[in-house]
Coordinates of C-alpha atoms in Angstrom, one line a residue:
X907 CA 86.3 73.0 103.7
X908 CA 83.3 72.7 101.5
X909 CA 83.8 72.7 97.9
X910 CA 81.1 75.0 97.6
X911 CA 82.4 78.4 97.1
X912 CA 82.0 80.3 100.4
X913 CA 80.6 77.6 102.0
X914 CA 77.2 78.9 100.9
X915 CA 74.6 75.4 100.3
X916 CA 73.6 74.2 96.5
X917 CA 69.6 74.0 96.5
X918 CA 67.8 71.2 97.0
X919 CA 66.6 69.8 93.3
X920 CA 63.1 70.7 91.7
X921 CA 60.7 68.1 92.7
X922 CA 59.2 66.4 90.1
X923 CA 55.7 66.5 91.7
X924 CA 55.6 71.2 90.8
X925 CA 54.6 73.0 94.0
X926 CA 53.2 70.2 96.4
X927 CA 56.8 69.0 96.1
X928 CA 58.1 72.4 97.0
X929 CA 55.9 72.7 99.8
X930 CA 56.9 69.4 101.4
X931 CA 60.5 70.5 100.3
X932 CA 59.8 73.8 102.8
X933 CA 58.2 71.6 105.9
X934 CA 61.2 68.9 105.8
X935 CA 63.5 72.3 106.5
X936 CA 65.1 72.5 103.3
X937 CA 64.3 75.9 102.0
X938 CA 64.9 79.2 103.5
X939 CA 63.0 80.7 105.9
X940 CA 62.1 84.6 106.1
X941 CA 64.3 84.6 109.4
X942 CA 67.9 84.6 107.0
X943 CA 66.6 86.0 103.4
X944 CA 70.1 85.8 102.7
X945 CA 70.6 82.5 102.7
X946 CA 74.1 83.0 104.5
X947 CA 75.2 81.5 107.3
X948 CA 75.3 78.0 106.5
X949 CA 78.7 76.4 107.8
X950 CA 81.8 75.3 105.3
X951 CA 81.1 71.4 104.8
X952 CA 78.5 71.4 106.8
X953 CA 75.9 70.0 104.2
X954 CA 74.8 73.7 103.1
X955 CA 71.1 74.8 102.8
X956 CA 69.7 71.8 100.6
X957 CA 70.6 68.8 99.2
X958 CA 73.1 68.1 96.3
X959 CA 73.6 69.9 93.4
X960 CA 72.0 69.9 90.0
X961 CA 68.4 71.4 89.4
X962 CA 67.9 75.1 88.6
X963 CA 71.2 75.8 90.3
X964 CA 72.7 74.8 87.0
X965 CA 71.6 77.7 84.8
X966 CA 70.9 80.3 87.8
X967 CA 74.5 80.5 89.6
X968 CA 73.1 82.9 92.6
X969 CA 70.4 79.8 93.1
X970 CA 73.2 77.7 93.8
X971 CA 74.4 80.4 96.1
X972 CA 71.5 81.3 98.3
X973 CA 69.6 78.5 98.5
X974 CA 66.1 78.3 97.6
X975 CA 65.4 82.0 97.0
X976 CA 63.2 83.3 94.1
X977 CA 64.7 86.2 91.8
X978 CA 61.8 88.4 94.0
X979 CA 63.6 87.1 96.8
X980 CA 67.1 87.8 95.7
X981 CA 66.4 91.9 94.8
X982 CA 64.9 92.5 98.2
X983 CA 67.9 91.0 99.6
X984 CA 70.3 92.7 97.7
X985 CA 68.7 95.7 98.1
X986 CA 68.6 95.7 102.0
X987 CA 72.0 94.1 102.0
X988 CA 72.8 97.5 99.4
X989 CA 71.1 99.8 102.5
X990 CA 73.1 98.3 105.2
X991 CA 76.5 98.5 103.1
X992 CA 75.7 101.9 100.5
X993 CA 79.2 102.6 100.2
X994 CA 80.4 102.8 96.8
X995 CA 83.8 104.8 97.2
X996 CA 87.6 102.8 97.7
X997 CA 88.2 99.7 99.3
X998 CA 87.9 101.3 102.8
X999 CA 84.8 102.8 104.2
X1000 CA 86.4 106.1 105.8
X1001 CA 83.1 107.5 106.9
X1002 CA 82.5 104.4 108.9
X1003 CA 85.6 104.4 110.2
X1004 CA 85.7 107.8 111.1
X1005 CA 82.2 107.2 113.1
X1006 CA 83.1 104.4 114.4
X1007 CA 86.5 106.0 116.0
X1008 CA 84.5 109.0 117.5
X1009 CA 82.1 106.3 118.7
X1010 CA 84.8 104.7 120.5
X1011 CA 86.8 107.4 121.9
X1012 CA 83.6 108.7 123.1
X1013 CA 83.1 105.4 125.2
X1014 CA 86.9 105.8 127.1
X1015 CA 89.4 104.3 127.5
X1016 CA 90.0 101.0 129.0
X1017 CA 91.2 102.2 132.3
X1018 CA 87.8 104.1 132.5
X1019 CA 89.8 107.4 131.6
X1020 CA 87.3 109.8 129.2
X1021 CA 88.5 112.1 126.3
X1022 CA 88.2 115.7 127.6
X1023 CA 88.4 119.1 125.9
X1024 CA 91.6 120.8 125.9
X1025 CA 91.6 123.5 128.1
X1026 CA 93.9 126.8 127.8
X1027 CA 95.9 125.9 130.3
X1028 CA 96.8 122.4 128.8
X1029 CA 97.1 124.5 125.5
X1030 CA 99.9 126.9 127.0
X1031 CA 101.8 123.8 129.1
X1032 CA 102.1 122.2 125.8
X1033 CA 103.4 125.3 123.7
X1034 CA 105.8 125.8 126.4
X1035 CA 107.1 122.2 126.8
X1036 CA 107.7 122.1 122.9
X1037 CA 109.1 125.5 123.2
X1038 CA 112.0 124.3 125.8
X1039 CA 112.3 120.9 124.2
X1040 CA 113.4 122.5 121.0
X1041 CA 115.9 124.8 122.9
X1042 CA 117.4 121.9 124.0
X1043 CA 117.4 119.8 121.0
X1044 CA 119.6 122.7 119.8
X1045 CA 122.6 120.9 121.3
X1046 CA 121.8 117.3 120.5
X1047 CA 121.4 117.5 116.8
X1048 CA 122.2 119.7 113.7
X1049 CA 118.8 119.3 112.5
X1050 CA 117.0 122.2 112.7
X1051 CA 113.6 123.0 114.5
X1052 CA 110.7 121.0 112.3
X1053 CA 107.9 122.4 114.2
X1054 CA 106.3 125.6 113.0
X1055 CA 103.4 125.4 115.8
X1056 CA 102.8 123.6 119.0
X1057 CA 99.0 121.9 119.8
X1058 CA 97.5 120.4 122.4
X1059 CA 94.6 117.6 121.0
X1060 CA 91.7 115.7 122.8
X1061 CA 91.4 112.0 121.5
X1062 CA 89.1 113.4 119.0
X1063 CA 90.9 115.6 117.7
X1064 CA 94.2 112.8 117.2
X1065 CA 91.7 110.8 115.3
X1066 CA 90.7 113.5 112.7
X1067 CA 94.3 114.9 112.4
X1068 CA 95.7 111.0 111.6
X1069 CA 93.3 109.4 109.6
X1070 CA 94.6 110.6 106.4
X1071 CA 97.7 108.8 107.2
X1072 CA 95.7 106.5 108.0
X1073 CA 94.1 106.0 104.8
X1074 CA 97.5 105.8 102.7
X1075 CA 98.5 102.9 104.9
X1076 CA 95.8 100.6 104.7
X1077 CA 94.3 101.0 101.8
X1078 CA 96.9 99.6 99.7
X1079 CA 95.9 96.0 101.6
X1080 CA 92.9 96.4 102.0
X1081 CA 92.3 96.8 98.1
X1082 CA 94.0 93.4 97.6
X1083 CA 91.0 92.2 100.5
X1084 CA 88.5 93.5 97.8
X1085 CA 90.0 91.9 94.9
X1086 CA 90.4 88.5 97.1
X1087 CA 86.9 88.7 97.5
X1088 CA 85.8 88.3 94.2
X1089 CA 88.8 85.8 93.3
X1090 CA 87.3 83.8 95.4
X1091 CA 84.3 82.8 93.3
X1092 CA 85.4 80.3 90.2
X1093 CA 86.3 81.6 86.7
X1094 CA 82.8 79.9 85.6
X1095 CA 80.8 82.5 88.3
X1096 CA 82.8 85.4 87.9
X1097 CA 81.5 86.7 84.5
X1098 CA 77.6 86.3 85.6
X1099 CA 78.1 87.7 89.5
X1100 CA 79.0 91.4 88.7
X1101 CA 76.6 92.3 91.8
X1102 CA 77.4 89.7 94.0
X1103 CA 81.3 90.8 93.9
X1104 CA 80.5 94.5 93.9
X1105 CA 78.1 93.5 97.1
X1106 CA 81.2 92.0 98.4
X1107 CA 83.3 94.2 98.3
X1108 CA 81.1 96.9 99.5
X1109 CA 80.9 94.2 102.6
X1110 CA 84.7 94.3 102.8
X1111 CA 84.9 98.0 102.9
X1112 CA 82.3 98.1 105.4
X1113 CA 84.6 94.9 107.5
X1114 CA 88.0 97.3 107.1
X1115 CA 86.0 100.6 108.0
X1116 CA 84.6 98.8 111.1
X1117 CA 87.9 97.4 112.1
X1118 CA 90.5 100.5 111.2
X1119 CA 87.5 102.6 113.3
X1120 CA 88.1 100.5 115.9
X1121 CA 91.6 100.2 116.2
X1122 CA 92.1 104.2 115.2
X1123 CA 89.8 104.4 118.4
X1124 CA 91.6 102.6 120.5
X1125 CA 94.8 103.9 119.6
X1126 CA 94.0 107.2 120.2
X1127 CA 93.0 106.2 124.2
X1128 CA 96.9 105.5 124.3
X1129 CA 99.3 107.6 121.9
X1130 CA 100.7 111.0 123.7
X1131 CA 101.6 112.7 120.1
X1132 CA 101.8 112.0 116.5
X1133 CA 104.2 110.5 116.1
X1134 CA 104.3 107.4 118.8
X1135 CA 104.7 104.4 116.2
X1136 CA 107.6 105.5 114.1
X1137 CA 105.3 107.1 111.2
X1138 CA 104.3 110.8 110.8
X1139 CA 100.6 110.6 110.9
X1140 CA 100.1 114.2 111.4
X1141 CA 100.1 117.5 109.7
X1142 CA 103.5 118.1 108.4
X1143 CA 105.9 120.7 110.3
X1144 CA 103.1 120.8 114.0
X1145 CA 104.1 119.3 117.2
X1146 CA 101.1 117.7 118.7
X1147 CA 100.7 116.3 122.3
X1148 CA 97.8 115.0 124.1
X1149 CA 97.2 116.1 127.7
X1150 CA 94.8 113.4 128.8
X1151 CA 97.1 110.3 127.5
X1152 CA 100.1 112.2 129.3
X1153 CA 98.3 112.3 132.7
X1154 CA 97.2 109.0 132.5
X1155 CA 100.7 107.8 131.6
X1156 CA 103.1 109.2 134.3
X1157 CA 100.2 108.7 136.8
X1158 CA 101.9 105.3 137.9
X1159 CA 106.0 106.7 137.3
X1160 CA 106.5 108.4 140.5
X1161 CA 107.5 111.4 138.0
X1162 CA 106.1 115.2 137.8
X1163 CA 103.7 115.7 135.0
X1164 CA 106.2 118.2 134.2
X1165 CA 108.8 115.6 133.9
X1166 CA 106.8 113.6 131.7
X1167 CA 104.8 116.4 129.7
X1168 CA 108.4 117.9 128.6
X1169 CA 110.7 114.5 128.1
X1170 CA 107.3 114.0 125.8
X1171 CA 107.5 117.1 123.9
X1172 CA 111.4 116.2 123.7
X1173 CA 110.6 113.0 121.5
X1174 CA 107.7 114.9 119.4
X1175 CA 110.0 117.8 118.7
X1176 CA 113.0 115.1 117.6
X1177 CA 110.6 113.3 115.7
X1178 CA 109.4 117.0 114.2
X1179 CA 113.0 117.4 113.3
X1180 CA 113.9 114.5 111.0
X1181 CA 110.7 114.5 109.1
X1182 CA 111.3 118.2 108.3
X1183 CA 114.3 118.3 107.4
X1184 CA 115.0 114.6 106.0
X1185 CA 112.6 115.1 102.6
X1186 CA 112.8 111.7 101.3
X1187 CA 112.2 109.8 104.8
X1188 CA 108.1 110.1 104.9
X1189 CA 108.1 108.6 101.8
X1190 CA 111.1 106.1 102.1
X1191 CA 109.0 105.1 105.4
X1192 CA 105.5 104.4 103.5
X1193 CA 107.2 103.3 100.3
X1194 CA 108.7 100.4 102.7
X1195 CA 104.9 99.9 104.4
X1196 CA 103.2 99.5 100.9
X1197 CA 106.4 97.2 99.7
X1198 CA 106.1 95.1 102.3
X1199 CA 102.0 94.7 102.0
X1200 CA 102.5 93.7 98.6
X1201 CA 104.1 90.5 99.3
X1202 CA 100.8 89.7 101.7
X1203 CA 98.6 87.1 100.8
X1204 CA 94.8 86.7 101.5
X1205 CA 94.2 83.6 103.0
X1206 CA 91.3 82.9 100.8
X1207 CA 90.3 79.7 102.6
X1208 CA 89.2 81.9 105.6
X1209 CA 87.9 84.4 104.0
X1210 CA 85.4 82.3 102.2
X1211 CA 84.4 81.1 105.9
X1212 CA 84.3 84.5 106.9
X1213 CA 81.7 85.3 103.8
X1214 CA 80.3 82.0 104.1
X1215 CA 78.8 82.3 107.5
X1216 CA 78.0 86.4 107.4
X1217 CA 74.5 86.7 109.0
X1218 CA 73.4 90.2 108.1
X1219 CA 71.4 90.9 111.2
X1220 CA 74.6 89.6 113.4
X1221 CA 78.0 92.0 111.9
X1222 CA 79.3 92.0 114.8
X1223 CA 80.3 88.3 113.5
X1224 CA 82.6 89.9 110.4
X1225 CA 84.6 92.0 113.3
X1226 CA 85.3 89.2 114.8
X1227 CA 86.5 86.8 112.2
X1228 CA 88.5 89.8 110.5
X1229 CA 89.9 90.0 114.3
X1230 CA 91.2 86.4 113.5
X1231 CA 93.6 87.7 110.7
X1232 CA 93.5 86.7 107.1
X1233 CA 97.0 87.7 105.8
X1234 CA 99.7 85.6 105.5
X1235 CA 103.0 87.2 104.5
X1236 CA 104.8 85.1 101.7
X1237 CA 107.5 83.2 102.8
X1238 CA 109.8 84.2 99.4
X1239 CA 113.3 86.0 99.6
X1240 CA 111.8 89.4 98.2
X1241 CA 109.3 89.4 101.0
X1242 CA 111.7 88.8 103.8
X1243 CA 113.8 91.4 102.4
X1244 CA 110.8 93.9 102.0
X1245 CA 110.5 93.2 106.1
X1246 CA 114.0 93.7 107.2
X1247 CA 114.0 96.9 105.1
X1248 CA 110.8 97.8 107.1
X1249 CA 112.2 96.8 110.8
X1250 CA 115.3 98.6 109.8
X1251 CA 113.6 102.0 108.8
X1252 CA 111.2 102.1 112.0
X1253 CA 114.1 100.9 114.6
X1254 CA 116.4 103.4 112.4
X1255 CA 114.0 106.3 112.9
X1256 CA 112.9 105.5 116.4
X1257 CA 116.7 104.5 117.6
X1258 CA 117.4 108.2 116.6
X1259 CA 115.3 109.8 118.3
X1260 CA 115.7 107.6 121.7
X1261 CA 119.5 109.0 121.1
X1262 CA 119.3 112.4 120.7
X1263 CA 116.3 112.5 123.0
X1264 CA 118.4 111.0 125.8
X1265 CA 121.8 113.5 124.9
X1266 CA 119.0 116.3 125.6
X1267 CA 117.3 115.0 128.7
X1268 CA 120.4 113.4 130.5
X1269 CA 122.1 116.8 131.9
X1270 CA 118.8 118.0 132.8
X1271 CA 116.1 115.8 134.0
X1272 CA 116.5 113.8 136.9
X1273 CA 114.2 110.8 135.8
X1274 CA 115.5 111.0 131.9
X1275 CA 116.8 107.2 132.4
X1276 CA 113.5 106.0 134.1
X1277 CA 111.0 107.8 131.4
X1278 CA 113.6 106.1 128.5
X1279 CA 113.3 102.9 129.7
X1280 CA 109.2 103.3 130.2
X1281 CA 108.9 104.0 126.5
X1282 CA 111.3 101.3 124.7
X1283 CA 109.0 99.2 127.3
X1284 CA 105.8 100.3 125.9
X1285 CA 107.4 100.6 122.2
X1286 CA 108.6 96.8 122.5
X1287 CA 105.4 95.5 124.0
X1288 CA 103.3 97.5 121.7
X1289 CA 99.3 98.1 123.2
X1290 CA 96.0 96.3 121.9
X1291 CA 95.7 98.0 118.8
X1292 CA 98.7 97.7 117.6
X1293 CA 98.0 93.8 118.3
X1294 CA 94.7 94.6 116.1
X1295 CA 96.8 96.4 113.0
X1296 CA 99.0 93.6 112.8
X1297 CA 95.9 91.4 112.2
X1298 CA 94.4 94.2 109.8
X1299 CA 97.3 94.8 107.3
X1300 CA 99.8 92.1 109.0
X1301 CA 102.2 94.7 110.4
X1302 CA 103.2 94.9 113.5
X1303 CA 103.6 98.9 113.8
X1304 CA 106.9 99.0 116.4
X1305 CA 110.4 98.3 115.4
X1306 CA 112.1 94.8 117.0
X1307 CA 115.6 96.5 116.9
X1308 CA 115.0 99.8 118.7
X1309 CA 118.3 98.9 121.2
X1310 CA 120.7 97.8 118.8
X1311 CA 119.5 101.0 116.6
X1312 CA 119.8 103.4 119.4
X1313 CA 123.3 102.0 120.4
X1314 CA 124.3 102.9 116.8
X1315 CA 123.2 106.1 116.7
X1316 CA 125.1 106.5 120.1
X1317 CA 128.5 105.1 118.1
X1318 CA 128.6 107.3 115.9
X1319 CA 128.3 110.4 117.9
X1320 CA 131.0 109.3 119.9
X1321 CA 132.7 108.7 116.3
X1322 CA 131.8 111.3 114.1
X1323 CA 130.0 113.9 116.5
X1324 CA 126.5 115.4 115.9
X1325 CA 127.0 116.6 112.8
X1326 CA 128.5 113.2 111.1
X1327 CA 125.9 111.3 113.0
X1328 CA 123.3 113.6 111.0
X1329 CA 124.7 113.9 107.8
X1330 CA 124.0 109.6 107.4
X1331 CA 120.6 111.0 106.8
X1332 CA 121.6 113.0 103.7
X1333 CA 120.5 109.9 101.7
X1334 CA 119.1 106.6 102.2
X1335 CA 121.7 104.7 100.5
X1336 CA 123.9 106.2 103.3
X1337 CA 121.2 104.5 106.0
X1338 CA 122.9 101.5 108.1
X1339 CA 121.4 97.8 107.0
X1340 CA 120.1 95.3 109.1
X1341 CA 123.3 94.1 108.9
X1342 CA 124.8 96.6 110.1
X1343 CA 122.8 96.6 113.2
X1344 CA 124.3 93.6 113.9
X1345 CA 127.8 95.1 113.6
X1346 CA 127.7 99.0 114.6
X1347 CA 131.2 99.4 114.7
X1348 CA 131.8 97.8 111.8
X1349 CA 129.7 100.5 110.2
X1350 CA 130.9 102.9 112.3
X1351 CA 134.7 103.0 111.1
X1352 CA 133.6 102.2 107.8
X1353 CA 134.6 104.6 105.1
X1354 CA 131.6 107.1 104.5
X1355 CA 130.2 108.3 101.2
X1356 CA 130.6 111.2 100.1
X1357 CA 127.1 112.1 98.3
X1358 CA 128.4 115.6 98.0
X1359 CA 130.8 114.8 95.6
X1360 CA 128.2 112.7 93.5
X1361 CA 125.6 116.2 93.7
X1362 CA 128.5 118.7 92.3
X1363 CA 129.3 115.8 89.5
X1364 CA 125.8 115.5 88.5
X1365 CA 125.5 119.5 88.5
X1366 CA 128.2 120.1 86.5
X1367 CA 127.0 117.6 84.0
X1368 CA 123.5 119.5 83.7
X1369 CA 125.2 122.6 82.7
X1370 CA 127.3 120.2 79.9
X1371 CA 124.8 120.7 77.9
X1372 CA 125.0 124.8 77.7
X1373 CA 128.6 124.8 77.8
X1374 CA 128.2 122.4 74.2
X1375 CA 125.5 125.0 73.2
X1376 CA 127.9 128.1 73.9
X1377 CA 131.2 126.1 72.0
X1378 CA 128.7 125.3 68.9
X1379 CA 128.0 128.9 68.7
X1380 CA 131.6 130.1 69.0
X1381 CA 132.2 127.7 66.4
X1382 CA 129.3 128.8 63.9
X1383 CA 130.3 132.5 64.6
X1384 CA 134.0 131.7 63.4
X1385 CA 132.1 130.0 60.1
X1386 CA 130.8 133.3 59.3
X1387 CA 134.0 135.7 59.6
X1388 CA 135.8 133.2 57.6
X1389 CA 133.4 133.6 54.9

């Protein structure tokens, strides 16, 4: 690693011979030509632009960092560095993101599948799958019906109705990228490089738009609702399913699209369920994501190879380091226990759903067992962007304990029945551990809470306060007659 910060070269030192010594200076290679008037690219430890340091590097600190350019030199590159990267909002270019997921949705899928246009027929197969699927969910679970409509969305469509989950997830992390970004630079360069960090960190909201874009993309070629990793990206309280993702994946299952469109709409509606009618678990959920992203740490030794060697006429070079992943999570207790509380919530949440989903489907699909095991398949092996978010905000968006959750969930139905197998979700102090994973029945046949109890005590002491008010009264109006 150089000790030069970003890797970026010192200049080489003012000859003492005035321009002819400049000139030479240019011919032996060791200014910068008009081909890279940014003066990046030069590799960590690799010797830089120039020779050593000292010369006008000393009292012009961006000298020192691009080379041999003039101040001329430096405003025209800032300002076509500031027209390829204009974006002043949060650490995230959405706009770019947004484009760049269109962009890639528009291209297809992998397997050469293309987003389509719903049609009204999808439109109507989807209502009515939700439809039946929330008859049948009836008997599985106490929880009421959670969706108000039913929809049927391209790829597009997903990518617009997600992305301001989207935006609450990654932001968080991708501010502490920004800040990074300017730690890099020492203390001494800080104070005088107020452009040069704000330039960076408009380059590392461009870098996160290009990527979540990306990823957002590709995600949407392979999720069939809205709710495939765990998290409730969509509108609150609407069922969404996407037809073309659906064909594409029972076309290998040697099951009707029927089969598959409904045991589908079985897992949305579930999912529709407990995010209705548990209030706190949306939050609980994210409150866990952004926990668990606080312990991350930049590694600031690639990043500053990453900035070191940006070339602006090659950014496809920044999408490709960023693929590399720069986050390391901190190996402290807090962090490990901001993790399991993560793990736990997903595989809680998704180990639900795979239960009452199955107590619905069993009796009355004949491939309910083959399309359960296909999805804790394709949950457990998560797809390539999920692979990419885990590099992005270093998450890996699918629960490791989805068995061991789901046989839990299956305990305490055969336990408790339906209704005390819901009620655990009345609060999430009453939510089994990662511990408790490891010992269902141990949780199972453990004494439960009543929170009930707690709400009627904490009532009653709210209306303390009038009771004191009405006894005061009394009092004073006693006063008064004896007088």
């Amino acid at each position: 690693m150089s000790d030069t910060p970003f890797g970026f070269g010192l200049p080489p030192e003012e000859p003492d011979d005035g321009d002819e010594g400049k000139k030479k200076d240019q011919q032996s290679g060791g200014g910068q030509g008009p081909a890279n008037p940014f003066g990046f690219g030069g590799l960590p430890g690799a010797g830089g632009f120039g020779g050593g340091p000292g010369g006008p590097g000393a009292d012009n600190p961006f000298a020192a960092m691009f080379g041999s350019l003039n101040p001329n030199d430096l405003g025209a590159a800032f300002q076509q560095l500031g027209q390829m990267l204009s974006y002043e909002g949060g650490p995230v270019n959405w706009d770019m993101a947004k484009q760049i997921a269109r962009q890639t949705v528009s291209q297809g899928s992998p397997d050469g599948t293309k987003d389509t246009s719903v049609g009204p027929a999808e439109r109507k197969a989807v209502e009515e799958a939700v439809r039946l699927a929330d008859l049948w969910l009836d008997d599985a679970t106490s929880l009421p019906s959670g969706a108000g409509s039913a929809v049927a969305w391209s790829r597009a469509e997903w990518v617009e109705a997600t992305l301001p989950a989207w935006k609450e997830l990654v932001d968080p992390v991708a501010e502490r990228v920004g800040t990074a970004m300017g730690d890099v630079l020492p203390e001494e360069m800080q104070a005088m490089a107020g452009p040069l960090i704000g330039m960076m960190r408009s380059m590392g909201g461009a870098m996160f738009g290009t990527q979540i874009g990306q990823a957002v993309g590709v995600l949407a070629g392979e999720v069939v609702g809205s709710s495939d990793i765990g998290l409730p990206l969509g509108p609150a309280g609407k069922a969404a399913l996407l037809p073309v993702n659906i064909e594409t994946f029972g076309k290998d299952l040697s099951v009707s699209q029927e089969e598959v469109r409904l045991y589908l709409a079985l897992r949305e509606a579930a999912h529709q369920r407990l995010f209705a009618h548990v209030p706190w678990l949306r939050s609980h959920l994210f409150g866990a994501v952004d926990g668990y992203a606080r312990g991350i740490k930049v590694d600031t030794a690639k990043l500053e190879d990453v900035v070191g060697q940006f070339d602006p006429q090659n950014p496809e070079q920044l999408q490709e380091a960023l693929q590399q992943g720069m986050f390391q999570p901190e190996d402290t207790p807090e962090q490990k226990a901001a993790l399991a509380r993560l793990e736990t919530a997903l595989a809680l949440v998704e180990g639900w759903v795979d239960a009452v989903v199955h107590a619905a489907a069993k009796p009355r699909l004949s491939s309910a067992d083959a399309l359960r095991e296909t999805l804790r398949r394709r949950r457990a092996s998560g797809g390539p962007a999920e692979q990419t978010f885990a590099t992005l905000i270093g998450l890996e968006l699918r629960p490791r304990r989805l068995r061991d959750a789901s046989r839990l969930w299956a305990s305490l139905t055969d336990a408790r029945g339906v209704d005390g197998r819901d009620a655990v979700w009345a609060h999430p102090d009453m939510l089994p551990t990662a511990t408790d994973l490891d010992d269902p029945d141990g949780f199972v046949h453990r004494e439960q809470i009543d929170f009930s109890e707690l709400d009627k005590m904490l009532g009653e002491a709210a209306d303390k306060p009038d009771l004191r008010k009405k006894d005061k009264d009394e009092d004073d109006s006693k006063g008064d007659d004896a007088e």
